[in-house]
Amino acid sequence: MPLTETQARDRVDGTDWAALAAELDVHGSAPTQRLLTPAECRDLVALYEKPELFRTTVDMARHRFGSGEYRYFTHDLPAPVAALRAALYPRLLPIARDWAARLGRPAPWPDSLEEWLERCHAAGQDRSAQILLRYTEGDWNALHRDVFGEMVFPLQVVVGLDEYGDDYTGGEFLMVEQRPRAQSRGTATALRQGHGLVFTTRDRPVRTRRGWSAGAMRHGVSTVRSGRRHTLGIVFHDAS
């Protein structure tokens, strides 16, 4: 049976969101509890072989993004992807609004994900940005931000679909913080199968002597040393 909206909501609610928000403040990323079972992860991995489910395939080496491949789903999302996206948005929304308030920025995100996506589409960002990624031995992802236009939600989620250490080695999720007047700081996270990692799309609030400032951050993937690594990327704004 596919993951239902109720099941997705229950699993998302199982995360300690106050603790996650606090960790996001410090590191720019924070893990969730398990969102998908191993069987559900395998089912999502199998979808990679069904090109009719995707609007486009990107060869990362061709575009100098790194090495590997990913596919953008069409708007007709598989049930687990749609259910998780709908369940995660209201949990991430208070964090997004809090960050905007601290940084003195507008908070244009409505209570409803559907209404927010309608605003994205009205602004010309009307292509699905939900991603299924595949890396094999030697593949990697360059540091980047997933900003596809003016309409940006400041948080996104990546879900590990394979078992780290068994199905693949290497391939850690990377985040690099560009610190003002200092060297950049990096973190590496091994994704657990079925667990999500919430992370900042482009920056996070950083307290300074003059108040809050935006700490610029980028993310990527370290080189896969062996095996094959799949992840699901859940983005809360659409692409132009």
XYZ file of C-alpha atoms in Angstrom:
240
model
C 0.000 0.000 0.000
C 1.345 3.490 -0.821
C 2.096 5.904 1.974
C -1.100 7.771 2.887
C -1.361 11.416 3.906
C -2.318 10.356 7.438
C 0.692 8.025 7.736
C 3.005 10.713 6.403
C 1.636 13.253 8.872
C 2.051 10.827 11.786
C 5.671 10.088 10.842
C 6.523 13.747 10.362
C 4.889 14.609 13.679
C 7.112 12.007 15.366
C 10.108 14.328 15.057
C 10.897 16.671 17.949
C 10.442 19.859 15.941
C 11.557 22.208 18.696
C 14.863 20.331 18.934
C 15.161 20.204 15.152
C 14.624 23.974 14.881
C 17.313 24.579 17.497
C 19.777 22.361 15.612
C 18.943 24.116 12.339
C 19.789 27.423 13.991
C 23.253 26.164 14.892
C 24.208 24.047 11.893
C 21.863 24.904 9.035
C 20.742 21.262 8.841
C 19.051 18.778 11.177
C 17.782 15.168 10.866
C 14.204 13.976 11.179
C 12.901 10.706 12.514
C 12.268 7.893 10.004
C 9.908 9.049 7.254
C 9.985 5.985 4.971
C 10.312 2.260 5.607
C 13.072 0.291 3.823
C 10.446 -1.209 1.503
C 9.088 2.250 0.657
C 12.633 3.419 -0.043
C 13.209 0.517 -2.441
C 9.924 1.289 -4.207
C 11.018 4.887 -4.757
C 14.423 3.789 -6.049
C 12.659 1.510 -8.551
C 10.793 4.526 -9.961
C 14.074 5.804 -11.403
C 13.666 3.214 -14.172
C 10.308 4.714 -15.240
C 11.210 7.793 -17.315
C 7.557 8.600 -17.952
C 7.324 9.792 -14.322
C 9.876 12.550 -14.880
C 9.896 15.799 -16.834
C 13.652 15.817 -17.428
C 16.930 14.035 -16.661
C 20.085 15.979 -15.829
C 23.587 14.642 -16.536
C 25.593 16.485 -13.892
C 28.970 16.135 -15.621
C 27.602 17.672 -18.808
C 26.573 20.801 -16.902
C 29.705 20.821 -14.714
C 27.579 20.262 -11.602
C 29.737 17.313 -10.523
C 29.190 13.725 -11.625
C 26.027 11.662 -11.431
C 22.448 11.990 -12.597
C 19.119 13.205 -11.306
C 15.559 13.369 -12.546
C 12.828 15.899 -11.862
C 9.387 14.412 -11.288
C 6.405 15.782 -13.194
C 3.674 17.484 -11.146
C 1.923 14.090 -11.013
C 3.988 13.091 -7.998
C 4.133 9.554 -6.604
C 1.904 9.269 -3.538
C 4.749 9.052 -0.967
C 6.459 12.161 -2.360
C 3.259 14.212 -2.414
C 2.246 13.015 1.061
C 5.604 13.832 2.652
C 5.779 17.239 0.994
C 2.300 18.123 2.247
C 3.079 16.892 5.771
C 6.446 18.655 6.041
C 5.396 22.115 4.838
C 3.316 23.122 7.906
C 6.107 21.927 10.215
C 8.760 23.934 8.373
C 6.608 27.035 7.916
C 7.001 28.398 11.499
C 10.782 28.025 11.218
C 10.807 29.828 7.868
C 8.735 32.686 9.274
C 10.906 32.944 12.384
C 14.073 33.136 10.282
C 12.517 35.820 8.065
C 11.560 37.880 11.125
C 15.071 37.703 12.533
C 16.578 38.743 9.214
C 14.057 41.527 8.647
C 12.797 39.904 5.452
C 9.270 39.435 4.099
C 7.604 36.111 4.871
C 5.450 35.521 1.783
C 4.560 31.909 2.568
C 0.849 31.292 3.264
C -0.493 28.610 5.567
C -1.363 26.406 2.596
C 1.260 24.723 0.410
C -1.218 24.755 -2.473
C -1.623 28.528 -2.231
C 2.149 29.023 -2.065
C 2.637 26.909 -5.204
C -0.066 28.904 -6.973
C 1.949 32.041 -6.221
C 5.072 30.364 -7.596
C 3.238 29.465 -10.797
C 1.809 32.984 -11.161
C 5.395 34.283 -10.967
C 6.492 31.963 -13.779
C 7.934 29.179 -11.596
C 5.633 26.403 -12.742
C 7.878 23.357 -13.215
C 8.159 20.596 -10.617
C 11.361 20.692 -8.559
C 10.994 17.355 -6.758
C 14.124 15.325 -7.451
C 15.231 11.700 -7.472
C 19.041 11.507 -7.542
C 21.355 8.627 -8.410
C 25.106 8.470 -7.771
C 27.454 5.598 -8.545
C 31.109 5.049 -7.653
C 33.129 8.200 -8.298
C 30.111 10.513 -8.511
C 29.754 13.717 -6.486
C 27.708 16.913 -6.361
C 29.280 20.368 -6.424
C 28.358 22.891 -3.737
C 25.256 24.815 -4.806
C 21.904 26.309 -3.811
C 18.500 25.197 -5.155
C 17.180 28.666 -5.960
C 15.102 28.591 -9.154
C 13.706 32.134 -9.213
C 12.428 34.942 -7.006
C 9.983 32.675 -5.149
C 12.071 30.725 -2.620
C 11.152 28.654 0.428
C 14.177 28.775 2.765
C 14.174 25.112 3.818
C 14.162 21.799 1.979
C 14.494 18.101 2.814
C 16.602 15.248 1.463
C 15.680 11.641 2.281
C 18.200 8.801 2.097
C 16.888 5.836 0.108
C 19.831 3.413 0.424
C 21.659 1.987 3.438
C 24.838 3.913 4.146
C 27.803 1.539 4.584
C 25.971 -1.411 3.002
C 24.619 -0.156 -0.323
C 27.297 2.519 -0.729
C 30.205 4.220 1.011
C 31.261 7.850 0.821
C 28.591 10.139 -0.589
C 28.100 12.150 2.597
C 25.805 15.165 2.449
C 27.930 18.310 2.670
C 27.129 21.799 3.909
C 29.552 24.702 3.779
C 28.955 27.950 5.648
C 30.608 31.055 4.235
C 31.552 33.071 7.317
C 32.292 36.812 7.030
C 35.959 37.696 7.483
C 36.749 34.053 8.325
C 37.412 30.713 6.652
C 34.410 28.681 5.522
C 33.162 25.896 7.794
C 31.934 22.538 6.512
C 29.880 19.657 7.892
C 29.368 16.147 6.516
C 26.330 13.979 7.282
C 25.792 10.318 6.402
C 22.128 10.002 5.449
C 20.235 7.207 7.168
C 17.906 5.159 5.015
C 14.351 6.494 5.248
C 15.344 9.453 7.411
C 15.128 13.038 6.263
C 17.613 15.859 6.651
C 16.153 19.357 6.775
C 18.574 21.997 5.527
C 18.668 25.610 4.470
C 18.121 26.453 0.822
C 20.540 29.391 0.813
C 21.282 30.920 4.260
C 20.354 30.970 7.937
C 20.205 33.663 10.644
C 23.509 34.199 12.436
C 23.749 36.418 15.510
C 26.414 39.120 15.321
C 27.363 42.071 17.487
C 25.059 44.206 15.350
C 22.113 41.819 15.452
C 21.103 39.126 12.995
C 22.756 38.620 9.628
C 22.354 36.032 6.866
C 24.948 33.271 6.956
C 25.320 32.066 3.362
C 25.379 28.275 2.977
C 25.715 25.823 0.101
C 25.218 22.059 -0.048
C 26.587 19.166 -2.075
C 27.621 15.510 -1.890
C 31.090 14.066 -1.300
C 32.532 11.502 -3.709
C 30.835 8.102 -3.602
C 33.581 5.550 -2.933
C 31.600 2.404 -3.728
C 28.094 1.211 -4.556
C 25.086 3.229 -5.614
C 23.393 6.056 -3.701
C 19.817 7.305 -4.236
C 18.133 10.220 -2.504
C 14.796 11.990 -2.709
C 14.897 15.781 -2.746
C 11.762 17.560 -1.478
C 11.662 21.232 -2.439
C 8.855 23.613 -1.436
C 9.049 26.008 -4.364
C 8.766 25.186 -8.046
C 11.242 25.989 -10.803
C 11.103 28.461 -13.662
